[in-house]
Amino acid sequence: MASILTQTKQPVAPPGKNSPASSPPPLLQIDTARLYRDGVGVEGVDRTEVEALAPELRRVHQALVDKSAGGLNAEFACLTLHDSMPATLPAIETAAEQLRRFEDIAVIGIGGSSLGAKAVHQALVDEPGAHRPRLHFLENIDPRNLDVFVRNRSAEKSAVICISKSGGTIETGIQYLILREWLEQQLGKDKARRHQYLITDPAQGWLRDLATREDLASLPVPPRVGGRYSVLTAVGLLPLAAVGVDIRALLAGSAANAARCVSDNPSGNPALELAALFFLLDTRRHKRVSIMMPYADPLQLFGDWYRQLWAESLGKRRGARADDPPAGTLPVTALGTVDQHSQLQMYLESRRDKIFSFLAIDQRESNRRIPLTEHDRKYFPYLDGKHMQDVLEAELQATRQVITETGHPNMTLRLSRLDAHALGQLIDLYQRATVYAGLLYGINPLDQPAVEKGKQLAIRLLGGGR
Ligand code: PA5
């Protein structure tokens, strides 16, 4: 098997955008004040409710610690990937270097096998394809996606990264089969093999079998790391490294957040606090909708990653009986300022069943000054001397204030700057908070039984399965 893991070539550092400077990279600013009653009014959580939950919080924290011990063998292996993945980085970086000889890379995978890399790519690769391969996340099996890709690319200059933990997801399988046929028709079977990279379970499934039989380059997904928690494995790291994202800084960011989350007291552990507050807002204040609203286009797809993580992990019944209460708040994404002109009316005057998470970036690389003539200044005197970022920030603060005055609990996460380290922190924060929240609800945050049912039914409808 041509597993990249078996190759001995020295690791090559990726071009490395977003490496932290000499001073320690800044930590996320996490402002939860407006989730509490003393910050937002009666719809917020009373601090005594968090105190009363303390024994339960200690219990779930201990469960998380116990189930994270043991590295890749642990049940919550996803929460220690910053420690366990460095051993695999040379293999990932070698594969990434090989991939840089291509102009276009089709990344095929769905759900957790796509959303993480897609989100980080959007956040950090601002000029896709400028001096590196272009990534194309095909994701859906709408036939047009593949047609457009194939029609506009040369097979000679294209590669496919096929990602499926189970190695048998139908959407991913179909896309792979079609692209493999295209590569083989254009290049011949032997050469086409060198344009394919498979990321899948190390031991089982159709893709793993194929990698072995056909001698295709492959990387493993650690067996105990599920799709939506896998962005910090080869699933996310290979495509991202191929386009120059500093994957070591991504892992370092994850480690930095994990280091902030070692206390069993929520006041010293932001992930535990976040889980506790969202749990209490759901179960005590009937907040059923959790809206993530970045005021930054590069973080829009981070909202989609969070949406899947939160929904698939927590949207479950809290027991085996049909009348057991459901868990989880419905995650929704919005974008500031665009959705102020689309959703805000409903946020302000409809049901008070929502929690808001605003995301902001303090220092932006692009920040144009607003050019005004004398005539313009008469109409917009308040814009004199301002930059676009000043307006974005004012709009965020204004929206947050009206949301707060309306009584909606809300929090704000601030990235000092948009880089791989900050993204790594965000990823760890949300993965950790999601696991804590699952433990608080008494559900398994790692499985997705209803999704599996749907996958099986689709196979039956196509004439297969049991
Ligand atoms: O988070 C999950 O487990 C799912 O969203 C999966 O990632 C998705 O269904 C794709 O599965 P696979 O990676 O096995 O192809």
Short mmCIF file of C-alpha atoms in Angstrom, two decimals, residues 291 340 343-352 354 356 358 398-408:
data_model
loop_
_atom_site.label_atom_id
_atom_site.label_comp_id
_atom_site.label_asym_id
_atom_site.label_seq_id
_atom_site.Cartn_x
_atom_site.Cartn_y
_atom_site.Cartn_z
CA ILE A 291 -27.62 32.02 16.39
CA GLN A 340 -29.33 43.00 9.93
CA GLN A 343 -33.23 38.69 9.96
CA LEU A 344 -32.90 41.36 12.63
CA GLN A 345 -36.56 42.35 12.56
CA MET A 346 -37.50 38.82 13.58
CA TYR A 347 -34.72 38.64 16.14
CA LEU A 348 -36.00 41.76 17.83
CA GLU A 349 -39.76 41.37 17.75
CA SER A 350 -40.54 37.70 17.44
CA ARG A 351 -40.20 35.01 20.13
CA ARG A 352 -37.59 35.41 22.80
CA LYS A 354 -32.86 32.80 21.01
CA PHE A 356 -26.75 35.03 20.07
CA PHE A 358 -21.31 37.38 17.87
CA ALA A 398 -25.41 48.71 17.84
CA THR A 399 -26.95 45.34 16.98
CA ARG A 400 -25.63 43.81 20.18
CA GLN A 401 -27.08 46.67 22.19
CA VAL A 402 -30.57 46.39 20.70
CA ILE A 403 -30.45 42.60 21.05
CA THR A 404 -29.46 43.05 24.71
CA GLU A 405 -32.12 45.70 25.33
CA THR A 406 -34.70 43.34 23.83
CA GLY A 407 -33.62 40.83 26.47
CA HIS A 408 -31.88 38.24 24.30
#
